[in-house]
mmCIF file of C-alpha atoms in Angstrom:
data_model
loop_
_atom_site.group_PDB
_atom_site.id
_atom_site.type_symbol
_atom_site.label_atom_id
_atom_site.label_comp_id
_atom_site.label_asym_id
_atom_site.label_seq_id
_atom_site.Cartn_x
_atom_site.Cartn_y
_atom_site.Cartn_z
ATOM 1 C CA UNK A 1 100.533 87.984 88.510
ATOM 2 C CA UNK A 2 102.088 89.232 91.736
ATOM 3 C CA UNK A 3 101.878 85.765 93.301
ATOM 4 C CA UNK A 4 103.463 84.299 90.153
ATOM 5 C CA UNK A 5 106.317 86.826 90.223
ATOM 6 C CA UNK A 6 107.028 86.258 93.926
ATOM 7 C CA UNK A 7 107.109 82.493 93.381
ATOM 8 C CA UNK A 8 109.477 82.906 90.442
ATOM 9 C CA UNK A 9 111.831 85.148 92.405
ATOM 10 C CA UNK A 10 111.920 82.655 95.281
ATOM 11 C CA UNK A 11 112.706 79.765 92.955
ATOM 12 C CA UNK A 12 115.216 81.878 90.957
ATOM 13 C CA UNK A 13 113.298 80.812 87.887
ATOM 14 C CA UNK A 14 112.124 84.283 86.909
ATOM 15 C CA UNK A 15 110.256 82.859 83.933
ATOM 16 C CA UNK A 16 110.864 83.232 80.213
ATOM 17 C CA UNK A 17 110.851 86.254 77.929
ATOM 18 C CA UNK A 18 111.305 87.359 74.332
ATOM 19 C CA UNK A 19 112.991 90.594 73.291
ATOM 20 C CA UNK A 20 114.715 92.211 70.338
ATOM 21 C CA UNK A 21 118.140 93.690 69.658
ATOM 22 C CA UNK A 22 119.514 95.854 66.885
ATOM 23 C CA UNK A 23 122.698 94.792 65.071
ATOM 24 C CA UNK A 24 125.083 96.926 67.160
ATOM 25 C CA UNK A 25 123.792 95.846 70.626
ATOM 26 C CA UNK A 26 123.647 92.258 69.362
ATOM 27 C CA UNK A 27 127.310 92.364 68.369
ATOM 28 C CA UNK A 28 128.601 94.094 71.510
ATOM 29 C CA UNK A 29 127.204 93.427 74.980
ATOM 30 C CA UNK A 30 124.421 90.915 74.258
ATOM 31 C CA UNK A 31 126.506 87.706 74.161
ATOM 32 C CA UNK A 32 128.168 88.098 77.597
ATOM 33 C CA UNK A 33 124.875 89.214 79.117
ATOM 34 C CA UNK A 34 123.013 86.146 77.840
ATOM 35 C CA UNK A 35 125.866 83.809 78.791
ATOM 36 C CA UNK A 36 125.720 85.127 82.341
ATOM 37 C CA UNK A 37 121.961 84.626 82.481
ATOM 38 C CA UNK A 38 122.260 81.045 81.237
ATOM 39 C CA UNK A 39 124.764 80.260 83.977
ATOM 40 C CA UNK A 40 122.704 81.923 86.693
ATOM 41 C CA UNK A 41 119.265 80.699 85.537
ATOM 42 C CA UNK A 42 119.778 77.444 83.562
ATOM 43 C CA UNK A 43 116.044 76.746 83.494
ATOM 44 C CA UNK A 44 115.020 79.858 81.574
ATOM 45 C CA UNK A 45 113.983 79.968 77.934
ATOM 46 C CA UNK A 46 114.773 83.139 76.006
ATOM 47 C CA UNK A 47 113.965 84.233 72.461
ATOM 48 C CA UNK A 48 115.934 87.066 70.881
ATOM 49 C CA UNK A 49 114.996 88.745 67.597
ATOM 50 C CA UNK A 50 117.987 90.378 65.844
ATOM 51 C CA UNK A 51 116.896 93.037 63.371
ATOM 52 C CA UNK A 52 116.659 96.768 62.710
ATOM 53 C CA UNK A 53 114.413 98.998 64.781
ATOM 54 C CA UNK A 54 111.703 99.217 62.081
ATOM 55 C CA UNK A 55 110.970 95.489 62.261
ATOM 56 C CA UNK A 56 111.520 95.265 66.012
ATOM 57 C CA UNK A 57 108.988 98.043 66.585
ATOM 58 C CA UNK A 58 106.338 96.018 64.774
ATOM 59 C CA UNK A 59 107.169 92.998 66.933
ATOM 60 C CA UNK A 60 106.824 95.159 70.040
ATOM 61 C CA UNK A 61 103.488 96.691 69.010
ATOM 62 C CA UNK A 62 102.190 93.207 68.205
ATOM 63 C CA UNK A 63 103.386 92.207 71.713
ATOM 64 C CA UNK A 64 105.482 89.403 70.244
ATOM 65 C CA UNK A 65 108.447 90.764 72.276
ATOM 66 C CA UNK A 66 108.520 92.622 75.602
ATOM 67 C CA UNK A 67 111.150 95.196 74.667
ATOM 68 C CA UNK A 68 113.954 95.854 72.222
ATOM 69 C CA UNK A 69 117.379 97.498 72.291
ATOM 70 C CA UNK A 70 118.464 99.500 69.260
ATOM 71 C CA UNK A 71 119.636 102.838 67.919
ATOM 72 C CA UNK A 72 116.301 104.626 67.546
ATOM 73 C CA UNK A 73 117.368 108.163 66.670
ATOM 74 C CA UNK A 74 115.098 107.952 63.608
ATOM 75 C CA UNK A 75 112.105 106.695 65.616
ATOM 76 C CA UNK A 76 109.220 109.218 65.328
ATOM 77 C CA UNK A 77 107.812 110.509 68.640
ATOM 78 C CA UNK A 78 105.153 108.129 69.937
ATOM 79 C CA UNK A 79 103.403 108.574 73.314
ATOM 80 C CA UNK A 80 102.728 104.828 73.496
ATOM 81 C CA UNK A 81 106.475 104.099 73.707
ATOM 82 C CA UNK A 82 108.906 104.564 76.570
ATOM 83 C CA UNK A 83 112.650 104.942 75.910
ATOM 84 C CA UNK A 84 115.639 104.522 78.227
ATOM 85 C CA UNK A 85 118.981 105.649 76.837
ATOM 86 C CA UNK A 86 122.025 103.372 77.161
ATOM 87 C CA UNK A 87 125.752 104.008 77.079
ATOM 88 C CA UNK A 88 127.023 105.248 73.734
ATOM 89 C CA UNK A 89 129.361 103.049 71.680
ATOM 90 C CA UNK A 90 132.135 104.872 69.738
ATOM 91 C CA UNK A 91 132.628 103.907 66.116
ATOM 92 C CA UNK A 92 134.522 104.748 62.960
ATOM 93 C CA UNK A 93 135.877 103.376 59.679
ATOM 94 C CA UNK A 94 138.056 100.248 59.567
ATOM 95 C CA UNK A 95 139.939 98.408 56.828
ATOM 96 C CA UNK A 96 141.810 95.100 56.576
ATOM 97 C CA UNK A 97 145.553 94.877 57.038
ATOM 98 C CA UNK A 98 147.323 95.750 53.800
ATOM 99 C CA UNK A 99 144.468 97.892 52.524
ATOM 100 C CA UNK A 100 145.700 100.810 50.350
ATOM 101 C CA UNK A 101 144.243 103.340 52.800
ATOM 102 C CA UNK A 102 145.691 101.608 55.863
ATOM 103 C CA UNK A 103 149.223 102.746 55.046
ATOM 104 C CA UNK A 104 148.303 106.430 55.055
ATOM 105 C CA UNK A 105 148.410 108.615 58.139
ATOM 106 C CA UNK A 106 145.257 110.496 57.198
ATOM 107 C CA UNK A 107 142.670 110.058 54.453
ATOM 108 C CA UNK A 108 139.668 112.026 53.240
ATOM 109 C CA UNK A 109 136.120 110.759 53.553
ATOM 110 C CA UNK A 110 135.823 110.810 49.759
ATOM 111 C CA UNK A 111 138.787 108.425 49.519
ATOM 112 C CA UNK A 112 137.164 106.112 52.061
ATOM 113 C CA UNK A 113 133.761 106.192 50.346
ATOM 114 C CA UNK A 114 135.326 105.383 46.966
ATOM 115 C CA UNK A 115 136.319 101.921 48.262
ATOM 116 C CA UNK A 116 132.725 101.002 49.163
ATOM 117 C CA UNK A 117 131.191 101.153 52.652
ATOM 118 C CA UNK A 118 129.912 98.134 54.582
ATOM 119 C CA UNK A 119 127.545 99.086 57.378
ATOM 120 C CA UNK A 120 124.312 98.548 59.238
ATOM 121 C CA UNK A 121 121.522 101.013 58.423
ATOM 122 C CA UNK A 122 122.917 104.429 59.339
ATOM 123 C CA UNK A 123 120.751 106.913 61.265
ATOM 124 C CA UNK A 124 119.755 110.070 59.400
ATOM 125 C CA UNK A 125 121.880 112.087 61.853
ATOM 126 C CA UNK A 126 125.035 110.225 60.775
ATOM 127 C CA UNK A 127 124.096 110.223 57.096
ATOM 128 C CA UNK A 128 123.580 113.991 57.240
ATOM 129 C CA UNK A 129 127.081 114.570 58.645
ATOM 130 C CA UNK A 130 128.622 112.307 56.019
ATOM 131 C CA UNK A 131 126.607 113.873 53.188
ATOM 132 C CA UNK A 132 127.810 117.324 54.207
ATOM 133 C CA UNK A 133 131.444 116.189 54.231
ATOM 134 C CA UNK A 134 131.084 114.543 50.813
ATOM 135 C CA UNK A 135 129.278 117.515 49.307
ATOM 136 C CA UNK A 136 126.132 115.485 48.604
ATOM 137 C CA UNK A 137 122.860 117.371 48.277
ATOM 138 C CA UNK A 138 120.928 114.880 50.435
ATOM 139 C CA UNK A 139 121.612 112.038 52.885
ATOM 140 C CA UNK A 140 119.608 109.842 50.499
ATOM 141 C CA UNK A 141 122.419 110.202 47.946
ATOM 142 C CA UNK A 142 124.757 108.067 50.059
ATOM 143 C CA UNK A 143 124.377 104.504 48.807
ATOM 144 C CA UNK A 144 126.236 101.889 50.824
ATOM 145 C CA UNK A 145 128.167 99.114 49.071
ATOM 146 C CA UNK A 146 126.457 96.701 51.452
ATOM 147 C CA UNK A 147 123.861 97.395 54.145
ATOM 148 C CA UNK A 148 123.203 94.472 56.476
ATOM 149 C CA UNK A 149 122.025 93.803 60.049
ATOM 150 C CA UNK A 150 124.701 91.117 60.562
ATOM 151 C CA UNK A 151 127.877 92.833 61.827
ATOM 152 C CA UNK A 152 129.815 89.555 61.744
ATOM 153 C CA UNK A 153 129.074 89.136 58.039
ATOM 154 C CA UNK A 154 130.140 92.715 57.322
ATOM 155 C CA UNK A 155 133.396 92.171 59.215
ATOM 156 C CA UNK A 156 134.219 89.022 57.254
ATOM 157 C CA UNK A 157 133.599 90.803 53.952
ATOM 158 C CA UNK A 158 135.877 93.669 55.006
ATOM 159 C CA UNK A 159 138.626 91.159 55.819
ATOM 160 C CA UNK A 160 138.300 89.514 52.419
ATOM 161 C CA UNK A 161 137.912 92.586 50.192
ATOM 162 C CA UNK A 162 138.908 96.190 49.670
ATOM 163 C CA UNK A 163 135.675 97.543 51.131
ATOM 164 C CA UNK A 164 135.717 99.675 54.283
ATOM 165 C CA UNK A 165 133.764 98.741 57.398
ATOM 166 C CA UNK A 166 131.761 101.436 59.210
ATOM 167 C CA UNK A 167 130.920 100.090 62.659
ATOM 168 C CA UNK A 168 131.347 100.594 66.392
ATOM 169 C CA UNK A 169 134.654 99.623 67.982
ATOM 170 C CA UNK A 170 133.458 96.872 70.337
ATOM 171 C CA UNK A 171 132.507 94.058 67.904
ATOM 172 C CA UNK A 172 135.853 94.175 66.077
ATOM 173 C CA UNK A 173 138.211 94.407 69.065
ATOM 174 C CA UNK A 174 139.625 90.937 68.381
ATOM 175 C CA UNK A 175 140.451 91.819 64.783
ATOM 176 C CA UNK A 176 142.088 95.049 65.909
ATOM 177 C CA UNK A 177 144.103 93.293 68.612
ATOM 178 C CA UNK A 178 145.679 90.811 66.195
ATOM 179 C CA UNK A 179 146.188 93.369 63.455
ATOM 180 C CA UNK A 180 143.717 91.945 60.934
ATOM 181 C CA UNK A 181 141.732 95.196 60.961
ATOM 182 C CA UNK A 182 142.875 98.740 61.557
ATOM 183 C CA UNK A 183 141.139 102.082 62.080
ATOM 184 C CA UNK A 184 141.312 104.713 59.371
ATOM 185 C CA UNK A 185 142.082 108.266 60.411
ATOM 186 C CA UNK A 186 139.568 110.316 58.447
ATOM 187 C CA UNK A 187 140.402 114.016 58.269
ATOM 188 C CA UNK A 188 137.675 116.307 59.612
ATOM 189 C CA UNK A 189 135.414 113.473 60.763
ATOM 190 C CA UNK A 190 133.631 114.276 64.052
ATOM 191 C CA UNK A 191 133.300 111.538 66.717
ATOM 192 C CA UNK A 192 130.746 108.913 65.694
ATOM 193 C CA UNK A 193 128.750 107.271 68.486
ATOM 194 C CA UNK A 194 125.984 104.672 68.400
ATOM 195 C CA UNK A 195 123.129 105.730 70.699
ATOM 196 C CA UNK A 196 121.106 102.691 71.736
ATOM 197 C CA UNK A 197 117.944 102.819 73.831
ATOM 198 C CA UNK A 198 115.634 100.303 75.457
ATOM 199 C CA UNK A 199 112.149 100.611 73.956
ATOM 200 C CA UNK A 200 109.064 99.330 75.774
ATOM 201 C CA UNK A 201 105.321 99.867 75.533
ATOM 202 C CA UNK A 202 104.212 102.490 78.033
ATOM 203 C CA UNK A 203 101.975 101.160 80.789
ATOM 204 C CA UNK A 204 102.999 97.502 80.372
ATOM 205 C CA UNK A 205 104.368 95.712 83.432
ATOM 206 C CA UNK A 206 107.550 93.815 82.445
ATOM 207 C CA UNK A 207 108.001 90.176 83.376
ATOM 208 C CA UNK A 208 110.609 89.485 86.083
ATOM 209 C CA UNK A 209 113.144 88.224 83.540
ATOM 210 C CA UNK A 210 112.635 91.208 81.232
ATOM 211 C CA UNK A 211 113.127 93.555 84.173
ATOM 212 C CA UNK A 212 116.304 91.731 85.185
ATOM 213 C CA UNK A 213 117.766 91.898 81.664
ATOM 214 C CA UNK A 214 117.039 95.605 81.286
ATOM 215 C CA UNK A 215 118.613 96.242 84.675
ATOM 216 C CA UNK A 216 121.854 94.588 83.509
ATOM 217 C CA UNK A 217 122.245 96.570 80.311
ATOM 218 C CA UNK A 218 125.369 98.785 80.225
ATOM 219 C CA UNK A 219 125.171 102.102 82.063
ATOM 220 C CA UNK A 220 121.425 102.617 81.741
ATOM 221 C CA UNK A 221 120.553 106.280 82.146
ATOM 222 C CA UNK A 222 117.303 107.696 83.446
ATOM 223 C CA UNK A 223 114.258 107.104 81.297
ATOM 224 C CA UNK A 224 113.151 109.485 78.586
ATOM 225 C CA UNK A 225 109.490 110.579 78.707
#
C-alpha cells in the first residue's frame, strides 16, 4: 500500500475515492472543492453520496465510502468512529421577495411557522430551541411543511410559494444578492449555526485522495476523540 501511495503521489494521480456529504455541506463548499480537484487531477474518479447522516453512516460502516461530511450532533457516541469538526455555517429563516412577512421589520417565530417551514432534517438541538420558543411540549411536535435533503429543491419551492426556507446562508447567497430571497428578522431567535464534522472509521488508513479532500475542507479543527 505504501508503494502504491508513493507512486500515486509522484504521478499526481492519487487514485480514486468515494465519500458522502450531508445536504448543507453539499450545497455550500462541495462544488468548488470538487471543481478544483477535477482541474488539478483530471484522471481521478470520484463518487459522492448526498444524503442525511443516518444513511451515510450505514454506507461508512459497510465501507462503501471512506468518510462523510455532515451535521452529526444527533450521532450517538461510538468508539469505532472518529470525528473532526469543521467551520460552522450560520443560518436562519428566508422568504421570497414580496412575501407577507418580508415587509415587516420583525416577526415572531409563531408567525414564521404558520407559513410552513422548508428545511433539511433539523438536529434535536435546534428543534429543542424552536419548540421552546413556540411553546411546544416536545421537539417531536414540530412538523415541517417539507423536509428534504435537496437544498436546491427547497430553495425553488420557497421562491414559488409562501413557505419559509430554514437553511444556512451560503447556498442562497445568489438569491439574496439579486433580491429574490430575503432574511426574516425573527424576534428572540438565538444564532443558528450548522455544525458539520468529518466522520471516519477509527483505525482505517485513508487513501491519498481521501486524505487530500479532508485536508481541503474549510477550517478543519483538531480531531475529536
